[in-house]
Amino acid sequence: MNTETYTPWDTAELLTDDETIIEYLRAALEENDPAFFTKAVGNVARAKGMTSIAQEAQLGRPSLYKALSGERDPRIGTVMKVLEAIGVQLTVESKVA
């Protein structure tokens, strides 16, 4: 009989400082997968406190959970409001080095 137990993984628990959050979002964006990035933004919002992020972004908390689940395609405006509430911004640069 197998007696091993596993604790569910929660990425938000590891996002404890701004530098880690920035690197996490940067790596998620590099995946070039909108759903993956949206889920990463949701993980950061949970780490920072979804209630306070929802209030600052002027969005409903339940709808924010759904929008950032990675299972939906939220409006870019929603993602930008959340990023602003988190304290980060997206930048654009040339891929040609």
Coordinates of N, CA and C in Angstrom, one line a residue:
M1 N 0.8 -1.2 0.0 CA 0.0 0.0 0.0 C 0.9 1.2 0.0
N2 N 0.6 2.2 -0.9 CA 1.4 3.4 -1.0 C 0.9 4.4 0.0
T3 N 1.8 4.9 0.9 CA 1.4 5.8 1.9 C 1.9 7.2 1.6
E4 N 2.4 7.5 0.4 CA 2.9 8.8 0.0 C 1.8 9.8 -0.1
T5 N 2.0 11.0 0.4 CA 1.0 12.0 0.2 C 1.7 13.2 -0.5
Y6 N 1.0 13.9 -1.2 CA 1.5 15.1 -1.9 C 0.8 16.3 -1.6
T7 N 1.5 17.4 -1.5 CA 1.0 18.7 -1.2 C 0.7 19.4 -2.6
P8 N -0.4 19.9 -2.8 CA -0.7 20.6 -4.1 C 0.3 21.8 -4.3
W9 N 0.8 21.9 -5.5 CA 1.7 23.0 -5.9 C 1.0 24.3 -6.0
D10 N 1.5 25.3 -5.4 CA 0.9 26.7 -5.6 C 2.0 27.7 -5.9
T11 N 2.1 28.0 -7.2 CA 3.1 28.9 -7.6 C 3.1 30.3 -6.8
A12 N 1.9 30.7 -6.5 CA 1.8 32.0 -5.8 C 2.6 32.1 -4.5
E13 N 2.8 30.9 -3.9 CA 3.5 30.9 -2.6 C 5.0 31.2 -2.8
L14 N 5.5 31.1 -4.0 CA 6.9 31.3 -4.3 C 7.2 32.8 -4.7
L15 N 6.1 33.5 -5.1 CA 6.2 34.8 -5.6 C 6.2 35.8 -4.4
T16 N 7.3 35.9 -3.7 CA 7.3 36.7 -2.5 C 8.0 38.1 -2.6
D17 N 8.7 38.4 -3.7 CA 9.3 39.7 -3.8 C 9.2 40.2 -5.3
D18 N 9.4 41.5 -5.5 CA 9.2 42.1 -6.8 C 10.1 41.5 -7.8
E19 N 11.4 41.3 -7.5 CA 12.3 40.7 -8.5 C 11.9 39.4 -9.0
T20 N 11.4 38.5 -8.1 CA 11.0 37.2 -8.5 C 9.7 37.3 -9.4
I21 N 8.8 38.2 -9.0 CA 7.6 38.4 -9.8 C 7.9 38.9 -11.2
I22 N 8.9 39.8 -11.3 CA 9.2 40.3 -12.6 C 9.8 39.2 -13.5
E23 N 10.7 38.5 -12.9 CA 11.4 37.4 -13.7 C 10.4 36.3 -14.1
Y24 N 9.5 36.0 -13.2 CA 8.4 35.0 -13.5 C 7.5 35.5 -14.6
L25 N 7.1 36.7 -14.6 CA 6.2 37.2 -15.7 C 7.0 37.3 -17.0
R26 N 8.3 37.7 -16.9 CA 9.1 37.8 -18.1 C 9.2 36.4 -18.7
A27 N 9.5 35.4 -17.9 CA 9.6 34.0 -18.5 C 8.3 33.5 -19.0
A28 N 7.2 33.9 -18.4 CA 5.9 33.5 -18.9 C 5.6 34.1 -20.2
L29 N 5.9 35.4 -20.3 CA 5.7 36.1 -21.6 C 6.5 35.5 -22.7
E30 N 7.7 35.1 -22.4 CA 8.6 34.5 -23.4 C 8.1 33.2 -24.0
E31 N 7.1 32.5 -23.3 CA 6.5 31.3 -23.8 C 5.7 31.6 -25.0
N32 N 5.3 32.8 -25.3 CA 4.5 33.2 -26.4 C 3.2 32.5 -26.5
D33 N 2.6 32.3 -25.3 CA 1.3 31.6 -25.1 C 0.4 32.5 -24.3
P34 N -0.6 33.2 -24.9 CA -1.4 34.1 -24.1 C -2.1 33.5 -22.9
A35 N -2.6 32.2 -23.0 CA -3.2 31.6 -21.9 C -2.2 31.4 -20.7
F36 N -1.0 31.0 -21.1 CA 0.0 30.7 -20.1 C 0.4 32.0 -19.4
F37 N 0.5 33.1 -20.1 CA 0.9 34.4 -19.5 C -0.3 34.9 -18.7
T38 N -1.5 34.7 -19.1 CA -2.7 35.2 -18.3 C -2.7 34.4 -17.0
K39 N -2.4 33.1 -17.0 CA -2.4 32.3 -15.8 C -1.3 32.8 -14.9
A40 N -0.2 33.2 -15.5 CA 0.9 33.7 -14.7 C 0.6 35.0 -14.0
V41 N -0.1 35.9 -14.7 CA -0.6 37.1 -14.1 C -1.6 36.8 -13.0
G42 N -2.4 35.8 -13.2 CA -3.3 35.4 -12.1 C -2.6 34.9 -10.9
N43 N -1.5 34.1 -11.1 CA -0.7 33.6 -10.0 C -0.1 34.8 -9.2
V44 N 0.4 35.8 -9.9 CA 0.9 37.0 -9.2 C -0.1 37.7 -8.5
A45 N -1.3 37.9 -9.1 CA -2.4 38.6 -8.4 C -2.8 37.8 -7.1
R46 N -2.8 36.5 -7.2 CA -3.1 35.7 -6.0 C -2.0 35.9 -4.9
A47 N -0.8 36.0 -5.4 CA 0.3 36.2 -4.4 C 0.3 37.6 -3.8
K48 N -0.2 38.5 -4.5 CA -0.3 39.9 -4.0 C -1.6 40.1 -3.2
G49 N -2.5 39.2 -3.4 CA -3.8 39.4 -2.7 C -4.9 39.8 -3.8
M50 N -5.7 38.8 -4.2 CA -6.6 39.0 -5.3 C -7.6 40.1 -4.9
T51 N -8.0 40.2 -3.7 CA -9.0 41.2 -3.3 C -8.5 42.6 -3.5
S52 N -7.3 42.8 -3.0 CA -6.7 44.2 -3.2 C -6.4 44.5 -4.7
I53 N -6.0 43.5 -5.4 CA -5.7 43.7 -6.8 C -7.0 44.0 -7.6
A54 N -8.1 43.3 -7.3 CA -9.4 43.5 -7.9 C -9.9 44.9 -7.6
Q55 N -9.7 45.4 -6.3 CA -10.2 46.7 -5.9 C -9.3 47.8 -6.7
E56 N -8.0 47.6 -6.7 CA -7.2 48.6 -7.3 C -7.4 48.7 -8.8
A57 N -7.7 47.5 -9.4 CA -8.0 47.5 -10.9 C -9.4 47.8 -11.2
Q58 N -10.2 48.0 -10.2 CA -11.7 48.3 -10.3 C -12.4 47.2 -11.1
L59 N -12.1 46.0 -10.7 CA -12.7 44.8 -11.3 C -13.3 43.9 -10.2
G60 N -14.3 43.1 -10.5 CA -14.9 42.2 -9.6 C -14.0 41.0 -9.3
R61 N -13.8 40.7 -8.0 CA -12.9 39.6 -7.7 C -13.3 38.3 -8.3
P62 N -14.6 37.8 -8.3 CA -14.9 36.6 -8.9 C -14.6 36.5 -10.4
S63 N -15.0 37.7 -11.1 CA -14.7 37.7 -12.5 C -13.2 37.8 -12.8
L64 N -12.5 38.4 -11.9 CA -11.0 38.4 -12.1 C -10.4 37.0 -12.0
Y65 N -10.9 36.2 -11.0 CA -10.4 34.9 -10.9 C -10.7 34.1 -12.2
K66 N -11.9 34.3 -12.8 CA -12.2 33.6 -14.0 C -11.3 34.1 -15.2
A67 N -11.2 35.4 -15.3 CA -10.4 36.0 -16.4 C -9.0 35.6 -16.4
L68 N -8.4 35.4 -15.2 CA -7.0 35.1 -15.1 C -6.7 33.6 -14.8
S69 N -7.7 32.8 -15.1 CA -7.5 31.3 -14.9 C -6.7 30.6 -15.9
G70 N -6.5 31.3 -17.1 CA -5.8 30.7 -18.2 C -6.7 29.9 -19.1
E71 N -8.0 29.8 -18.7 CA -9.0 29.0 -19.4 C -9.9 30.0 -20.3
R72 N -9.7 31.2 -20.1 CA -10.5 32.2 -20.8 C -9.5 33.1 -21.6
D73 N -10.1 33.9 -22.4 CA -9.3 34.9 -23.2 C -9.7 36.3 -22.8
P74 N -9.1 36.8 -21.7 CA -9.5 38.1 -21.2 C -9.2 39.3 -22.2
R75 N -9.9 40.3 -22.0 CA -9.5 41.5 -22.8 C -8.2 42.1 -22.4
I76 N -7.5 42.6 -23.3 CA -6.2 43.2 -23.0 C -6.3 44.3 -22.0
G77 N -7.4 45.0 -22.0 CA -7.6 46.1 -21.0 C -7.6 45.5 -19.6
T78 N -8.3 44.4 -19.5 CA -8.3 43.7 -18.1 C -6.9 43.3 -17.7
V79 N -6.2 42.7 -18.5 CA -4.8 42.3 -18.2 C -3.9 43.5 -17.9
M80 N -4.1 44.6 -18.6 CA -3.3 45.8 -18.4 C -3.7 46.5 -17.0
K81 N -5.0 46.5 -16.7 CA -5.4 47.0 -15.4 C -4.8 46.2 -14.2
V82 N -4.8 44.9 -14.4 CA -4.2 44.0 -13.4 C -2.7 44.2 -13.3
L83 N -2.0 44.3 -14.4 CA -0.6 44.6 -14.4 C -0.3 45.9 -13.7
E84 N -1.1 46.9 -13.9 CA -0.9 48.2 -13.3 C -1.1 48.0 -11.8
A85 N -2.1 47.3 -11.4 CA -2.4 47.1 -9.9 C -1.3 46.3 -9.3
I86 N -0.7 45.4 -10.0 CA 0.5 44.6 -9.5 C 1.7 45.4 -9.4
G87 N 1.8 46.5 -10.2 CA 2.9 47.4 -10.2 C 4.0 47.1 -11.3
V88 N 3.5 46.5 -12.4 CA 4.4 46.2 -13.5 C 3.8 46.7 -14.8
Q89 N 4.6 46.8 -15.8 CA 4.1 47.2 -17.1 C 4.8 46.4 -18.2
L90 N 4.1 46.2 -19.3 CA 4.7 45.6 -20.5 C 5.4 46.6 -21.3
T91 N 6.5 46.2 -21.9 CA 7.3 47.0 -22.8 C 7.4 46.3 -24.1
V92 N 7.7 47.1 -25.1 CA 7.9 46.6 -26.5 C 9.3 46.9 -26.9
E93 N 9.9 45.9 -27.5 CA 11.2 46.1 -28.1 C 11.4 45.2 -29.3
S94 N 12.3 45.6 -30.1 CA 12.6 44.9 -31.4 C 13.2 43.5 -31.0
K95 N 12.8 42.5 -31.8 CA 13.4 41.1 -31.6 C 14.7 41.1 -32.3
V96 N 15.0 42.0 -33.3 CA 16.2 42.0 -34.0 C 17.3 42.6 -33.1
A97 N 18.3 41.8 -32.9 CA 19.4 42.3 -32.0 C 20.5 42.9 -32.7

